[in-house]
């Protein structure tokens, strides 16, 4: 069973800032929140991850709620290359953390 | 940065045939993984390896063998290919098993059984 909930799809226009929400109400204390994106015929591409504090890198900004029960991936100034399925997943420590649970994710469409 | 290279990108085999997929990483990561991704579905773990010569079974290990010949390479063998095994096989690696160790994925190998 997926431990995260995401909308099935979102639409945007080039240049916009996109907010992709993810709900993870049953997250455990040692679980990190990871975001990957995937396009057809390619493997998942790492976007970002965080534990408690908001994080930022060249691809995105990750905003994590203070209770950690939800997070939002913020993509500034999206381009056509950002069109993909975005997956929000949780990963704990130890042997079982190899079993990543990828749900359906959010399919982001970008119009020119 | 580093890269994960999976070969071949497409593998066509006959039913009952033994088929091998290879994966190389130059991240110098300790842990490597093989996942299977079926169309429209999530990932299922087949095997993973914490370090060279180590092997751990995942949820889907039956019908597969794996080998961690050296730190940088991890191969997966389908022992007897079946038509319902047509899927994408994804190799990944991470520095370790700590939850903050990011997994990086290869581009995938597509298995077609005729």
mmCIF file of C-alpha atoms in Angstrom:
data_model
loop_
_atom_site.group_PDB
_atom_site.id
_atom_site.type_symbol
_atom_site.label_atom_id
_atom_site.label_comp_id
_atom_site.label_asym_id
_atom_site.label_seq_id
_atom_site.Cartn_x
_atom_site.Cartn_y
_atom_site.Cartn_z
ATOM 1 C CA UNK A 1 0.000 0.000 0.000
ATOM 2 C CA UNK A 2 1.312 3.403 -0.941
ATOM 3 C CA UNK A 3 2.102 5.543 2.087
ATOM 4 C CA UNK A 4 1.817 8.787 0.154
ATOM 5 C CA UNK A 5 -1.099 10.453 -1.644
ATOM 6 C CA UNK A 6 -0.652 12.692 -4.673
ATOM 7 C CA UNK A 7 -3.031 14.154 -7.250
ATOM 8 C CA UNK A 8 -3.151 12.126 -10.450
ATOM 9 C CA UNK A 9 -2.314 15.030 -12.731
ATOM 10 C CA UNK A 10 -1.568 18.743 -12.916
ATOM 11 C CA UNK A 11 -1.265 21.165 -15.804
ATOM 12 C CA UNK A 12 0.996 24.179 -16.132
ATOM 13 C CA UNK A 13 2.372 26.647 -18.653
ATOM 14 C CA UNK A 14 6.035 27.316 -19.395
ATOM 15 C CA UNK A 15 7.524 29.885 -17.034
ATOM 16 C CA UNK A 16 5.037 29.253 -14.246
ATOM 17 C CA UNK A 17 5.941 28.093 -10.744
ATOM 18 C CA UNK A 18 4.330 24.731 -10.010
ATOM 19 C CA UNK A 19 3.410 23.373 -6.585
ATOM 20 C CA UNK A 20 3.121 19.574 -6.394
ATOM 21 C CA UNK A 21 1.503 18.401 -3.148
ATOM 22 C CA UNK A 22 2.075 15.122 -1.322
ATOM 23 C CA UNK A 23 0.296 13.822 1.766
ATOM 24 C CA UNK A 24 2.031 11.340 4.098
ATOM 25 C CA UNK A 25 -0.020 11.330 7.266
ATOM 26 C CA UNK A 26 1.521 8.114 8.686
ATOM 27 C CA UNK A 27 5.178 9.061 8.194
ATOM 28 C CA UNK A 28 7.583 7.647 10.805
ATOM 29 C CA UNK A 29 10.214 9.690 12.611
ATOM 30 C CA UNK A 30 13.180 8.246 10.733
ATOM 31 C CA UNK A 31 11.629 8.358 7.256
ATOM 32 C CA UNK A 32 12.989 10.773 4.681
ATOM 33 C CA UNK A 33 10.751 12.266 2.006
ATOM 34 C CA UNK A 34 12.148 11.720 -1.492
ATOM 35 C CA UNK A 35 10.982 13.083 -4.819
ATOM 36 C CA UNK A 36 11.793 11.443 -8.126
ATOM 37 C CA UNK A 37 10.511 12.143 -11.607
ATOM 38 C CA UNK A 38 10.203 9.796 -14.540
ATOM 39 C CA UNK A 39 9.607 10.225 -18.256
ATOM 40 C CA UNK A 40 8.764 7.393 -20.683
ATOM 41 C CA UNK A 41 11.635 5.062 -21.567
ATOM 42 C CA UNK A 42 13.860 6.399 -18.770
ATOM 43 C CA UNK A 43 14.555 5.406 -15.183
ATOM 44 C CA UNK A 44 13.453 7.559 -12.223
ATOM 45 C CA UNK A 45 15.509 10.740 -11.870
ATOM 46 C CA UNK A 46 16.317 12.003 -8.368
ATOM 47 C CA UNK A 47 14.917 15.487 -7.695
ATOM 48 C CA UNK A 48 15.369 16.186 -3.996
ATOM 49 C CA UNK A 49 14.848 14.849 -0.488
ATOM 50 C CA UNK A 50 14.408 16.093 3.057
ATOM 51 C CA UNK A 51 13.709 15.032 6.621
ATOM 52 C CA UNK A 52 12.299 18.010 8.481
ATOM 53 C CA UNK A 53 13.738 21.263 7.164
ATOM 54 C CA UNK A 54 12.854 22.770 3.814
ATOM 55 C CA UNK A 55 15.525 22.052 1.213
ATOM 56 C CA UNK A 56 16.532 23.619 -2.063
ATOM 57 C CA UNK A 57 18.741 22.630 -4.958
ATOM 58 C CA UNK A 58 19.137 23.537 -8.609
ATOM 59 C CA UNK A 59 16.023 21.598 -9.579
ATOM 60 C CA UNK A 60 13.440 22.378 -6.934
ATOM 61 C CA UNK A 61 12.436 23.642 -3.514
ATOM 62 C CA UNK A 62 10.959 21.142 -1.044
ATOM 63 C CA UNK A 63 8.640 22.560 1.574
ATOM 64 C CA UNK A 64 7.914 20.177 4.480
ATOM 65 C CA UNK A 65 5.068 20.867 6.900
ATOM 66 C CA UNK A 66 6.069 21.328 10.534
ATOM 67 C CA UNK A 67 4.195 18.131 11.512
ATOM 68 C CA UNK A 68 5.808 16.328 8.508
ATOM 69 C CA UNK A 69 2.429 14.957 7.410
ATOM 70 C CA UNK A 70 2.636 16.682 4.053
ATOM 71 C CA UNK A 71 5.162 18.227 1.698
ATOM 72 C CA UNK A 72 5.137 20.304 -1.463
ATOM 73 C CA UNK A 73 7.628 20.166 -4.299
ATOM 74 C CA UNK A 74 7.976 23.607 -5.857
ATOM 75 C CA UNK A 75 9.319 23.833 -9.393
ATOM 76 C CA UNK A 76 10.191 27.424 -10.337
ATOM 77 C CA UNK A 77 9.813 28.586 -13.944
ATOM 78 C CA UNK A 78 8.927 25.219 -15.447
ATOM 79 C CA UNK A 79 9.949 24.352 -18.981
ATOM 80 C CA UNK A 80 8.768 21.639 -21.380
ATOM 81 C CA UNK A 81 11.596 19.439 -20.065
ATOM 82 C CA UNK A 82 9.922 19.371 -16.645
ATOM 83 C CA UNK A 83 6.955 17.410 -17.991
ATOM 84 C CA UNK A 84 7.114 14.051 -16.222
ATOM 85 C CA UNK A 85 5.486 11.855 -13.594
ATOM 86 C CA UNK A 86 6.601 13.084 -10.169
ATOM 87 C CA UNK A 87 6.774 10.520 -7.371
ATOM 88 C CA UNK A 88 6.811 11.364 -3.672
ATOM 89 C CA UNK A 89 8.096 8.407 -1.607
ATOM 90 C CA UNK A 90 9.166 7.713 1.960
ATOM 91 C CA UNK A 91 12.360 5.888 2.870
ATOM 92 C CA UNK A 92 13.362 4.622 6.308
ATOM 93 C CA UNK A 93 16.609 3.040 7.486
ATOM 94 C CA UNK A 94 17.763 -0.561 7.505
ATOM 95 C CA UNK A 95 17.243 -3.477 5.185
ATOM 96 C CA UNK A 96 13.574 -2.852 4.494
ATOM 97 C CA UNK A 97 14.285 0.589 3.101
ATOM 98 C CA UNK A 98 15.391 -1.006 -0.159
ATOM 99 C CA UNK A 99 11.701 -1.680 -0.836
ATOM 100 C CA UNK A 100 10.693 1.649 -2.296
ATOM 101 C CA UNK A 101 6.966 2.131 -2.748
ATOM 102 C CA UNK A 102 6.317 4.121 -5.900
ATOM 103 C CA UNK A 103 2.653 4.955 -6.366
ATOM 104 C CA UNK A 104 1.138 6.376 -9.537
ATOM 105 C CA UNK A 105 2.626 9.815 -8.865
ATOM 106 C CA UNK A 106 1.468 13.104 -10.348
ATOM 107 C CA UNK A 107 1.658 13.498 -14.099
ATOM 108 C CA UNK A 108 2.743 17.072 -14.776
ATOM 109 C CA UNK A 109 1.891 18.474 -18.205
ATOM 110 C CA UNK A 110 3.565 21.668 -19.407
ATOM 111 C CA UNK A 111 2.133 23.785 -22.221
ATOM 112 C CA UNK A 112 4.179 26.213 -24.277
ATOM 113 C CA UNK B 1 28.552 13.201 -10.170
ATOM 114 C CA UNK B 2 28.341 9.665 -11.401
ATOM 115 C CA UNK B 3 26.403 7.475 -13.758
ATOM 116 C CA UNK B 4 24.713 4.100 -13.772
ATOM 117 C CA UNK B 5 24.990 2.178 -17.018
ATOM 118 C CA UNK B 6 22.674 -0.697 -17.776
ATOM 119 C CA UNK B 7 23.301 -3.112 -20.644
ATOM 120 C CA UNK B 8 21.675 -4.034 -22.852
ATOM 121 C CA UNK B 9 18.970 -1.376 -23.154
ATOM 122 C CA UNK B 10 16.725 -3.887 -24.924
ATOM 123 C CA UNK B 11 16.968 -7.648 -24.482
ATOM 124 C CA UNK B 12 14.955 -10.003 -26.654
ATOM 125 C CA UNK B 13 14.856 -13.655 -25.703
ATOM 126 C CA UNK B 14 12.840 -16.801 -26.156
ATOM 127 C CA UNK B 15 10.640 -18.457 -23.567
ATOM 128 C CA UNK B 16 12.688 -20.687 -21.299
ATOM 129 C CA UNK B 17 15.933 -18.939 -22.138
ATOM 130 C CA UNK B 18 18.410 -17.768 -19.498
ATOM 131 C CA UNK B 19 19.016 -14.032 -19.901
ATOM 132 C CA UNK B 20 21.434 -11.718 -18.118
ATOM 133 C CA UNK B 21 21.274 -7.969 -17.505
ATOM 134 C CA UNK B 22 24.324 -6.005 -16.400
ATOM 135 C CA UNK B 23 24.725 -2.833 -14.368
ATOM 136 C CA UNK B 24 27.799 -0.681 -13.739
ATOM 137 C CA UNK B 25 28.080 2.374 -11.469
ATOM 138 C CA UNK B 26 30.943 4.810 -11.030
ATOM 139 C CA UNK B 27 29.604 6.551 -7.911
ATOM 140 C CA UNK B 28 31.763 4.230 -5.755
ATOM 141 C CA UNK B 29 28.543 3.304 -3.942
ATOM 142 C CA UNK B 30 28.397 0.318 -1.592
ATOM 143 C CA UNK B 31 24.773 -0.691 -2.122
ATOM 144 C CA UNK B 32 23.185 -1.728 -5.415
ATOM 145 C CA UNK B 33 19.635 -2.773 -6.282
ATOM 146 C CA UNK B 34 17.588 -4.426 -9.010
ATOM 147 C CA UNK B 35 13.924 -3.474 -9.402
ATOM 148 C CA UNK B 36 11.254 -4.520 -11.841
ATOM 149 C CA UNK B 37 8.750 -1.988 -13.174
ATOM 150 C CA UNK B 38 5.651 -3.232 -14.965
ATOM 151 C CA UNK B 39 3.688 -0.882 -17.195
ATOM 152 C CA UNK B 40 1.703 1.628 -15.162
ATOM 153 C CA UNK B 41 2.805 0.111 -11.861
ATOM 154 C CA UNK B 42 5.328 0.888 -9.161
ATOM 155 C CA UNK B 43 8.699 -0.704 -8.488
ATOM 156 C CA UNK B 44 9.212 -4.162 -7.005
ATOM 157 C CA UNK B 45 12.528 -5.127 -5.442
ATOM 158 C CA UNK B 46 14.154 -8.261 -6.868
ATOM 159 C CA UNK B 47 17.602 -8.327 -5.239
ATOM 160 C CA UNK B 48 19.921 -5.913 -3.533
ATOM 161 C CA UNK B 49 23.530 -6.045 -2.376
ATOM 162 C CA UNK B 50 24.943 -4.127 0.564
ATOM 163 C CA UNK B 51 28.550 -4.620 -0.491
ATOM 164 C CA UNK B 52 30.738 -6.679 -2.828
ATOM 165 C CA UNK B 53 29.830 -10.410 -2.731
ATOM 166 C CA UNK B 54 26.718 -9.740 -0.640
ATOM 167 C CA UNK B 55 23.223 -10.670 -1.871
ATOM 168 C CA UNK B 56 19.845 -9.988 -0.271
ATOM 169 C CA UNK B 57 16.513 -11.214 -1.653
ATOM 170 C CA UNK B 58 13.693 -8.824 -2.316
ATOM 171 C CA UNK B 59 9.976 -9.482 -2.716
ATOM 172 C CA UNK B 60 10.323 -10.824 -6.267
ATOM 173 C CA UNK B 61 13.512 -12.924 -6.198
ATOM 174 C CA UNK B 62 11.969 -16.230 -7.341
ATOM 175 C CA UNK B 63 12.974 -16.934 -10.935
ATOM 176 C CA UNK B 64 15.974 -14.616 -10.747
ATOM 177 C CA UNK B 65 19.647 -14.893 -9.747
ATOM 178 C CA UNK B 66 21.990 -12.019 -9.041
ATOM 179 C CA UNK B 67 25.723 -11.578 -8.722
ATOM 180 C CA UNK B 68 27.795 -8.737 -7.237
ATOM 181 C CA UNK B 69 31.099 -9.490 -8.910
ATOM 182 C CA UNK B 70 32.767 -6.325 -7.722
ATOM 183 C CA UNK B 71 31.814 -3.094 -6.037
ATOM 184 C CA UNK B 72 30.989 -1.323 -9.274
ATOM 185 C CA UNK B 73 28.917 -4.022 -10.949
ATOM 186 C CA UNK B 74 25.729 -5.971 -10.221
ATOM 187 C CA UNK B 75 24.193 -8.409 -12.683
ATOM 188 C CA UNK B 76 20.733 -9.965 -12.791
ATOM 189 C CA UNK B 77 19.867 -13.259 -14.492
ATOM 190 C CA UNK B 78 16.382 -14.339 -15.483
ATOM 191 C CA UNK B 79 16.759 -18.098 -15.056
ATOM 192 C CA UNK B 80 13.944 -19.101 -17.436
ATOM 193 C CA UNK B 81 12.281 -16.236 -19.287
ATOM 194 C CA UNK B 82 8.488 -16.231 -19.399
ATOM 195 C CA UNK B 83 6.204 -14.067 -21.509
ATOM 196 C CA UNK B 84 4.672 -12.469 -18.414
ATOM 197 C CA UNK B 85 8.116 -11.201 -17.526
ATOM 198 C CA UNK B 86 8.176 -8.508 -20.160
ATOM 199 C CA UNK B 87 8.926 -5.444 -18.104
ATOM 200 C CA UNK B 88 11.536 -2.781 -17.439
ATOM 201 C CA UNK B 89 14.354 -3.752 -15.101
ATOM 202 C CA UNK B 90 15.906 -0.878 -13.190
ATOM 203 C CA UNK B 91 19.303 -0.908 -11.500
ATOM 204 C CA UNK B 92 20.030 1.590 -8.735
ATOM 205 C CA UNK B 93 22.815 2.362 -6.284
ATOM 206 C CA UNK B 94 23.268 4.271 -3.038
ATOM 207 C CA UNK B 95 26.153 5.011 -0.693
ATOM 208 C CA UNK B 96 24.571 2.931 2.027
ATOM 209 C CA UNK B 97 21.323 1.875 3.646
ATOM 210 C CA UNK B 98 20.820 4.956 5.775
ATOM 211 C CA UNK B 99 17.520 6.636 4.940
ATOM 212 C CA UNK B 100 19.322 9.803 3.893
ATOM 213 C CA UNK B 101 21.423 7.954 1.284
ATOM 214 C CA UNK B 102 19.891 8.784 -2.067
ATOM 215 C CA UNK B 103 19.195 6.041 -4.602
ATOM 216 C CA UNK B 104 20.249 6.843 -8.162
ATOM 217 C CA UNK B 105 18.742 4.870 -11.022
ATOM 218 C CA UNK B 106 19.928 3.694 -14.411
ATOM 219 C CA UNK B 107 17.881 4.202 -17.565
ATOM 220 C CA UNK B 108 16.436 0.708 -17.474
ATOM 221 C CA UNK B 109 16.670 -2.479 -19.527
ATOM 222 C CA UNK B 110 13.585 -3.610 -21.393
ATOM 223 C CA UNK B 111 13.006 -7.353 -21.580
ATOM 224 C CA UNK B 112 10.963 -8.741 -24.456
ATOM 225 C CA UNK B 113 10.146 -12.461 -24.492
ATOM 226 C CA UNK B 114 8.994 -14.027 -27.746
#
